[in-house]
Coordinates of C-alpha atoms in Angstrom, one line a residue:
Chain A
A1 CA 1.7 3.9 -8.3
Q2 CA -0.8 3.6 -5.5
T3 CA -4.3 2.3 -6.0
V4 CA -7.1 1.6 -3.6
T5 CA -10.1 -0.6 -4.4
Q6 CA -13.4 -0.8 -2.6
S7 CA -15.5 -3.5 -4.2
Q8 CA -18.7 -2.8 -2.2
P9 CA -20.5 0.3 -3.5
E10 CA -23.3 -0.1 -0.9
M11 CA -23.7 -2.1 2.3
S12 CA -26.5 -2.3 4.9
V13 CA -26.5 -3.4 8.5
Q14 CA -29.0 -3.7 11.3
E15 CA -28.6 -1.5 14.3
A16 CA -26.4 -3.2 16.9
E17 CA -25.1 -5.7 14.4
T18 CA -21.6 -5.9 13.0
V19 CA -20.5 -5.1 9.5
T20 CA -17.3 -5.4 7.6
L21 CA -16.3 -3.1 4.7
S22 CA -13.6 -4.4 2.3
C23 CA -10.6 -2.6 0.9
T24 CA -7.6 -3.7 -1.1
Y25 CA -4.7 -1.6 -2.1
D26 CA -1.5 -1.7 -4.1
T27 CA 1.6 0.4 -3.5
S28 CA 5.3 0.2 -4.4
E29 CA 6.3 2.1 -1.3
S30 CA 7.8 0.3 1.7
D31 CA 6.6 2.9 4.2
Y32 CA 2.9 3.8 4.0
Y33 CA -0.2 4.3 6.0
L34 CA -3.8 3.2 5.6
F35 CA -6.9 5.0 6.6
W36 CA -10.6 4.7 6.8
Y37 CA -12.5 8.0 6.5
K38 CA -16.2 8.6 7.1
Q39 CA -18.2 11.2 5.2
P40 CA -21.7 11.7 6.6
P41 CA -24.2 13.9 4.7
S42 CA -22.7 16.9 6.3
R43 CA -19.8 16.4 3.8
Q44 CA -17.1 16.6 6.5
M45 CA -14.3 14.1 6.1
I46 CA -13.8 12.4 9.5
L47 CA -10.8 10.1 10.2
V48 CA -12.1 6.9 11.6
I49 CA -9.0 4.8 12.0
R50 CA -5.4 4.6 10.7
Q51 CA -2.8 1.9 10.4
E52 CA 0.9 2.1 10.0
A53 CA 2.0 -0.5 7.5
Y54 CA 5.1 -1.4 9.6
K55 CA 2.9 -2.4 12.6
Q56 CA 1.5 -5.9 12.6
Q57 CA -1.0 -5.2 15.3
N58 CA -4.4 -4.3 13.9
A59 CA -5.6 -0.8 14.9
T60 CA -8.7 -0.4 17.0
E61 CA -10.8 2.7 18.0
N62 CA -13.7 1.8 20.2
R63 CA -16.3 0.1 18.0
F64 CA -14.1 0.3 14.9
S65 CA -11.3 -2.1 14.1
V66 CA -9.3 -3.2 11.1
N67 CA -8.1 -6.4 9.7
F68 CA -4.8 -5.6 8.1
Q69 CA -3.4 -8.3 5.9
K70 CA -0.1 -6.9 4.5
A71 CA 0.8 -9.8 2.3
A72 CA -2.6 -9.9 0.7
K73 CA -2.8 -6.0 0.6
S74 CA -6.1 -6.1 2.3
F75 CA -7.4 -3.5 4.9
S76 CA -11.0 -4.2 6.0
L77 CA -13.0 -2.1 8.5
K78 CA -15.2 -3.8 11.1
I79 CA -17.9 -1.8 12.8
S80 CA -19.3 -3.5 15.9
D81 CA -22.6 -2.6 17.6
S82 CA -23.6 -0.4 14.6
Q83 CA -25.4 2.8 15.4
L84 CA -27.7 5.0 13.3
G85 CA -25.0 7.6 13.4
D86 CA -22.6 5.3 11.6
A87 CA -24.6 5.7 8.4
A88 CA -22.3 7.5 5.9
M89 CA -20.0 7.0 3.0
Y90 CA -16.8 5.2 4.0
F91 CA -13.5 5.7 2.1
C92 CA -10.5 3.6 2.4
A93 CA -7.2 5.5 1.6
S94 CA -3.5 5.0 1.4
L95 CA -0.7 7.4 2.0
G96 CA 2.8 6.7 0.6
G97 CA 5.6 8.0 2.8
A98 CA 7.6 9.3 -0.1
T99 CA 4.9 10.9 -2.2
N100 CA 2.6 12.2 0.6
K101 CA -0.4 11.7 -1.7
L102 CA -3.5 10.4 0.0
I103 CA -5.2 8.1 -2.5
F104 CA -8.8 7.2 -2.0
G105 CA -11.0 4.3 -2.9
T106 CA -14.4 4.8 -4.5
G107 CA -16.2 4.6 -1.3
T108 CA -18.9 2.3 0.3
L109 CA -22.2 3.8 1.3
L110 CA -23.3 2.3 4.6
A111 CA -26.9 2.3 5.6
V112 CA -27.9 1.4 9.1
Q113 CA -31.4 0.0 9.6
P114 CA -33.2 0.6 12.9
Chain B
D1 CA -11.9 28.0 16.1
T2 CA -12.2 25.8 13.0
A3 CA -8.9 24.2 12.2
V4 CA -9.2 24.2 8.4
S5 CA -11.8 26.6 7.1
Q6 CA -12.9 27.1 3.5
T7 CA -15.0 29.8 2.0
P8 CA -17.5 29.8 0.5
K9 CA -19.3 26.6 1.5
Y10 CA -21.4 26.8 -1.6
L11 CA -20.7 28.5 -4.9
V12 CA -23.2 28.7 -7.8
T13 CA -21.9 30.4 -11.0
Q14 CA -22.3 30.5 -14.8
M15 CA -20.1 28.8 -17.3
G16 CA -17.2 31.0 -18.4
N17 CA -16.9 32.9 -15.1
D18 CA -13.8 33.0 -12.9
K19 CA -14.1 32.2 -9.3
S20 CA -11.9 31.6 -6.2
I21 CA -12.1 29.4 -3.2
K22 CA -10.2 30.4 -0.1
C23 CA -8.7 28.1 2.6
E24 CA -7.0 28.9 5.9
Q25 CA -5.6 26.7 8.6
N26 CA -4.8 27.8 12.1
L27 CA -2.9 24.6 13.1
G28 CA 0.6 25.9 12.3
H29 CA 0.9 23.2 9.6
D30 CA 3.5 23.5 6.8
T31 CA 1.7 21.6 4.1
M32 CA -1.7 22.2 2.5
Y33 CA -3.7 20.4 -0.2
W34 CA -6.6 20.7 -2.6
Y35 CA -8.7 17.7 -3.3
K36 CA -11.6 17.4 -5.7
Q37 CA -14.7 15.1 -5.1
D38 CA -16.7 14.5 -8.2
S39 CA -20.4 13.7 -8.6
K40 CA -19.6 10.0 -8.1
K41 CA -18.0 10.9 -4.7
F42 CA -14.5 10.0 -6.0
L43 CA -11.8 12.1 -4.2
K44 CA -8.6 13.0 -6.0
I45 CA -5.7 15.1 -5.1
M46 CA -5.1 18.2 -7.2
F47 CA -2.3 20.2 -5.6
S48 CA -0.1 20.3 -2.6
Y49 CA 2.0 23.2 -1.2
N50 CA 4.7 23.0 1.4
N51 CA 5.8 26.3 3.0
K52 CA 4.3 28.2 0.0
E53 CA 6.1 26.0 -2.5
L54 CA 4.2 23.8 -5.0
I55 CA 5.2 20.1 -4.4
I56 CA 2.3 18.2 -6.0
N57 CA 0.6 19.2 -9.2
E58 CA -1.6 16.4 -10.6
T59 CA -2.9 16.4 -14.1
V60 CA -5.2 19.4 -13.7
P61 CA -6.2 21.9 -16.4
N62 CA -4.3 25.2 -16.5
R63 CA -7.5 27.0 -15.7
F64 CA -6.9 25.9 -12.1
S65 CA -4.3 28.0 -10.4
P66 CA -3.5 27.5 -6.7
K67 CA -1.9 30.4 -4.8
S68 CA -0.3 30.3 -1.3
P69 CA 0.4 33.8 0.0
D70 CA 1.7 32.2 3.3
K71 CA 1.8 28.8 4.7
A72 CA -1.5 29.2 6.5
H73 CA -3.4 30.0 3.3
L74 CA -4.0 28.1 0.1
N75 CA -6.4 29.6 -2.4
L76 CA -7.8 28.0 -5.6
H77 CA -8.6 30.2 -8.5
I78 CA -10.5 28.7 -11.4
N79 CA -10.8 30.5 -14.8
S80 CA -13.4 30.0 -17.5
L81 CA -15.5 27.6 -15.5
E82 CA -16.9 24.6 -17.3
L83 CA -19.8 22.3 -16.4
G84 CA -17.4 19.5 -15.6
D85 CA -15.8 21.7 -12.9
S86 CA -18.9 21.1 -10.7
A87 CA -17.7 19.2 -7.7
V88 CA -16.9 19.5 -4.0
Y89 CA -13.5 20.9 -3.4
F90 CA -11.7 20.1 -0.2
C91 CA -8.8 21.9 1.4
A92 CA -6.6 19.9 3.8
S93 CA -3.4 20.4 5.8
S94 CA -0.8 18.4 7.5
L95 CA 2.0 19.2 9.9
R96 CA 4.7 18.6 7.3
V97 CA 5.3 16.7 4.1
S98 CA 5.2 12.9 4.7
N99 CA 3.1 13.4 7.8
E100 CA 0.3 10.9 8.0
K101 CA -2.4 13.0 9.6
L102 CA -4.4 15.2 7.2
F103 CA -7.0 17.6 8.5
F104 CA -9.8 18.4 6.1
G105 CA -11.9 21.5 5.7
S106 CA -15.7 21.1 5.3
G107 CA -15.6 21.4 1.5
T108 CA -16.9 23.9 -1.0
Q109 CA -19.7 22.7 -3.3
L110 CA -19.2 24.3 -6.7
S111 CA -22.1 24.2 -9.1
V112 CA -21.5 25.5 -12.7
L113 CA -24.7 26.2 -14.6

């Protein structure tokens, strides 16, 4: 069974600063993917970044990067140079190659202070 | 030109009613999904269809019945609505089963009074 745990219900960061959101997961699958989704107040689910489990290199997308620690089953998201538009709920998720079920964590609500 | 579109965006109804939510994708994807986001923002998969065939059916009450008339459409019909059904329902699609990119619709907020 897959599980995803986000231990930080809420986080706050000053504009232009860096923040890290934590995520741990558990899966019995050997082939899987990990994701961070952003959900602003508009409700739309926006894919921020994804990581293939077989790749050792950490994924990056502009100001967003991950720290993928496969042995520790940890997948944290770092947001650099935070902007007001980054304020949203962030969900960590895992997708097993065999089951194709996208399993979400409980989310972290990020506030960005001007 | 929305890739995954759901209608309606908002649905307010009385307990006991029957309602449907429609979903269409114009991406040419084979696989479609329904996810439920509860009041605590927790997202959970409900169903998945691949080429009109049901492939994932989580523990969902029988009052929920998905229907896929073709691979571009996946509708969700809910009978005898209950207060606990109030949630945001998301449709999503992916190119095929075991494809890692899911595209989400904008959600349907269902309020049962």
